[in-house]
Amino acid sequence: MHVVNLVLFSQYRSSNWFFSIRQVIGLLLVVWSFSSCNITRTVPDGRYLLYKNKLEFDDTKEVSRSKMESYIQQRPNDPRISLRIYNWLKGDTSRWLVRKAGKTPVLYNEKLTGQSIQNIKMEMANEGFLHAEVKALTDTSGKKIYVTYHVKGNEPYRIRDYKVSLNDNRIDTILTVRNRRERSELLPGTIFAMDKLETERTKVSQLLRNVGYYTSTESNLRYLADTIRRPRQVDLTMVLQDSLPPKLYYIRHIDVFSGYDPFAKVHFRMKDSIDYNGLHIFYDSTHFMRPSVLRKNLLMKSETIYSAQRDKQTYSHISTLGCVSRTDIQYKEVMVNDTSMLDCKVYLTPGNIHGMQMGIDGTNKAGNLGAAVNVSYSHYNLFNGGEQLTIKLRGAYEFVSSDTLLHNYYEVGAGLSLSFPQAHIPVFGQHLKSRYTTSSQYSISFDLQKRPEYTRDFFNLSWKQKLDNEKRTLSQTLSIIDINYVMMPWMSAEFENYLNQESNTLTRFSYENVFTTGIGYSFIYTNTNVGKFKRGLNTLRFSSEASGNILEGIFSLSNAKKSDDGQYTIFGNPFAQYVKGDVDFAQTFRLNPKNAIAMHGAIGVAFPYGNSTILPFEKRYYGGGPNNVRGWSTRYLGPGEYYKEGDESNPATHVGDIRLVLSAEYRYKWIKWLEFATFIDAGNIWTIRDYDNQPGGLFEWKTFYRQIAMGCGIGLRLDLSVLIIRVDGGKRIYDPARTQGDRWTFFEGFKGNSALYLAIGYPF
């Protein structure tokens, strides 16, 4: 999920956004005349512009086409518009546009084509096709040349048998157990590919280092391959490079230098020392880390077998301590009575324990301009154990349309949080420490909103436990306590009369005082193999929460009285009771370094019951927006086919209890810092009950599919390395709020049927 710091949106209500047919035709003529200019005008006589490469395989399905394309040495101009810009301005490098967006023509080079043939042939051999044939065919048209690389794989070599022989009974037993738990990739019938052999060698070497063989490396292992017994079949054996069994190492001493500075003239000045549970700790004058915290985070122990896995876990745990800027673990080999031992030295460099952040955001909500200021201070080592104290202040101001300066909207808020680098769960705390990087967070916050018609206060108190696995691919959060209280201490007489109107029942519910008290669980799983063509980047998010069940049980068992509305109350205010769950999945398929296809799907369901007939407003879903169906502005879509003239932007009615979002996006890297995108979105929100003020919003299996809104659009992404600025323009294709038979809007104008967004980060 991407954090959006700034969102600007518009409904394109101005006629300036509405193009006439004459203007569209004129624009297309300009684009056509620009694109039709002679693409070879700057190609010298006797040379050819490399116009297209093509890669053909002859019945070879086991090889990745995109991987083989990466071995072609010469590529055509991509995108061609860069070449057209260069030609249009005649290659004048004094012009800014030529330097930034233009590219010189790629002229065909026969020598590079020969190198490409050799590269592909060599890589085919690495993939197991040792007798592959590769040739290049060329075809010319004017000053353009087309190159086709034809690859004939022939029959690959396959593994007939694989075994490991490392001359050590203990190792053979360990590998036997490992093979039962985790199957090797070198199975009989597998193609004899070099990358699989390297993967297996790396896994075996890492396994040996994890069980005490400190000096084990990939270079100590080699393969014996027998290809004589059967044609194009390989009997494979992994052996030691020098035929000598590796040494088993034990840890002897563990010395910790707390306050070490590798960049100072004198790296460490010892002022104090202490022995604590097998650690020899040497301090400088700061004493910035308590001994008990060091013992919990340094997982290696004296007189135990060395394990590289414990080193890795130690680095991971210490990296979560904001007060440590650098960690270095070193080992020295020693012999003690014919036993191979290791002396471990851990060097910890303190970081800056104070941090200050400030951000200014511009806002534009429903045409009302404003600004928000966020200031936070953090102390990263409050009790000399990596505890982080954070104080946040927020202020926002918005100029409400048609109001005077004194009647504008403002918001102020403050928050305090304290995080500990360990799980505060008595039963499972130490067990989790050996498998996860854990933390506990306690927080309290208060927020006040002041509008011309009312004042609204928000209070939150929470206790959360967070767990991250070693690879940082899975992050889990357990909300043990999450208490929220929303109240309205003041509202104007006009606004109170407005809410009391029978036609505004739903709006009145949205502004009621309410408690939510519950627990929640969420996780985020992400695949980090971003750079590999064979696998894309995918992210799965799940969250769930339940509120009010414990309170309802207490009130019910104590025979407490209900209010006139049939609800249990706390201090005269009802508490919310509901369950809610969300699943969100996004995947990006990288076709090549420049092209990618991203897909996204999300579904959420919330159900009020018991003490609630409707969800609190802050817990309900909304449709439209920069990360939703982008043809609609935020909170302009749904629920279902609901529509009421004059109520298009009322946030109290455009909310629901069920959410569905489906998106697909094609991304093309035009130049290094600019990316083009086209997208299509679909989705909507629905209510789980038939509320009087939201006719047509009820979810029904027999009709919901006809109420799925659709939109498409184009976008630009400006890559500034530290952040991505995104501009998306969405156009409605299918609008369920319109009458049946008149819902397809693709060929209609932009006015009232589109939205423009400026945002930070990708939409998913």
Short mmCIF file of N, CA, C and O in Angstrom, two decimals, residues 375-378 389-394 412-418 442-447 458-460:
data_model
loop_
_atom_site.label_atom_id
_atom_site.label_comp_id
_atom_site.label_asym_id
_atom_site.label_seq_id
_atom_site.Cartn_x
_atom_site.Cartn_y
_atom_site.Cartn_z
N VAL A 375 4.53 17.92 12.32
CA VAL A 375 5.82 18.01 13.01
C VAL A 375 5.93 16.84 13.97
O VAL A 375 4.97 16.53 14.70
N SER A 376 7.09 16.17 13.98
CA SER A 376 7.28 15.06 14.91
C SER A 376 8.69 15.07 15.47
O SER A 376 9.64 15.44 14.78
N TYR A 377 8.80 14.66 16.71
CA TYR A 377 10.09 14.52 17.38
C TYR A 377 10.19 13.08 17.89
O TYR A 377 9.23 12.53 18.43
N SER A 378 11.39 12.47 17.72
CA SER A 378 11.59 11.09 18.17
C SER A 378 12.87 11.00 18.99
O SER A 378 13.89 11.60 18.64
N LEU A 389 10.49 6.95 21.61
CA LEU A 389 9.41 7.86 21.98
C LEU A 389 9.17 8.83 20.84
O LEU A 389 10.11 9.45 20.34
N THR A 390 7.93 8.95 20.40
CA THR A 390 7.60 9.85 19.28
C THR A 390 6.45 10.76 19.69
O THR A 390 5.42 10.28 20.20
N ILE A 391 6.64 12.05 19.47
CA ILE A 391 5.60 13.05 19.72
C ILE A 391 5.25 13.69 18.38
O ILE A 391 6.14 14.17 17.66
N LYS A 392 3.98 13.67 18.03
CA LYS A 392 3.53 14.22 16.75
C LYS A 392 2.53 15.34 16.97
O LYS A 392 1.64 15.23 17.82
N LEU A 393 2.68 16.39 16.20
CA LEU A 393 1.74 17.50 16.20
C LEU A 393 1.26 17.74 14.77
O LEU A 393 2.06 17.66 13.83
N ARG A 394 -0.01 18.04 14.61
CA ARG A 394 -0.57 18.26 13.29
C ARG A 394 -1.51 19.45 13.32
O ARG A 394 -2.29 19.62 14.26
N VAL A 412 -6.50 20.48 14.51
CA VAL A 412 -5.28 20.36 15.29
C VAL A 412 -5.29 19.01 15.98
O VAL A 412 -6.35 18.48 16.35
N GLY A 413 -4.09 18.43 16.11
CA GLY A 413 -4.01 17.12 16.73
C GLY A 413 -2.64 16.89 17.34
O GLY A 413 -1.66 17.53 16.98
N ALA A 414 -2.59 15.97 18.27
CA ALA A 414 -1.34 15.61 18.94
C ALA A 414 -1.37 14.11 19.23
O ALA A 414 -2.42 13.53 19.50
N GLY A 415 -0.18 13.50 19.16
CA GLY A 415 -0.08 12.08 19.42
C GLY A 415 1.21 11.75 20.14
O GLY A 415 2.24 12.40 19.94
N LEU A 416 1.15 10.74 20.99
CA LEU A 416 2.31 10.28 21.73
C LEU A 416 2.38 8.76 21.61
O LEU A 416 1.38 8.06 21.86
N SER A 417 3.55 8.24 21.22
CA SER A 417 3.70 6.79 21.11
C SER A 417 5.04 6.37 21.69
O SER A 417 6.03 7.12 21.63
N LEU A 418 5.07 5.17 22.24
CA LEU A 418 6.29 4.60 22.81
C LEU A 418 6.41 3.17 22.32
O LEU A 418 5.52 2.34 22.54
N TYR A 442 2.79 1.41 22.20
CA TYR A 442 1.70 1.98 22.96
C TYR A 442 1.52 3.42 22.48
O TYR A 442 2.50 4.16 22.36
N SER A 443 0.30 3.81 22.19
CA SER A 443 0.09 5.16 21.65
C SER A 443 -1.22 5.75 22.15
O SER A 443 -2.17 5.03 22.49
N ILE A 444 -1.24 7.07 22.18
CA ILE A 444 -2.43 7.83 22.53
C ILE A 444 -2.44 9.08 21.66
O ILE A 444 -1.39 9.67 21.39
N SER A 445 -3.61 9.45 21.17
CA SER A 445 -3.69 10.63 20.30
C SER A 445 -5.03 11.32 20.48
O SER A 445 -6.02 10.71 20.90
N PHE A 446 -5.03 12.61 20.16
CA PHE A 446 -6.25 13.42 20.24
C PHE A 446 -6.26 14.35 19.04
O PHE A 446 -5.23 14.91 18.65
N ASP A 447 -7.44 14.49 18.43
CA ASP A 447 -7.57 15.33 17.23
C ASP A 447 -8.85 16.14 17.35
O ASP A 447 -9.90 15.61 17.75
N PHE A 458 -11.65 13.55 18.28
CA PHE A 458 -11.30 12.15 18.11
C PHE A 458 -10.25 11.77 19.15
O PHE A 458 -9.25 12.47 19.31
N PHE A 459 -10.48 10.66 19.83
CA PHE A 459 -9.53 10.16 20.83
C PHE A 459 -9.19 8.71 20.51
O PHE A 459 -10.07 7.92 20.16
N ASN A 460 -7.89 8.35 20.61
CA ASN A 460 -7.47 6.98 20.33
C ASN A 460 -6.45 6.52 21.37
O ASN A 460 -5.55 7.27 21.75
#
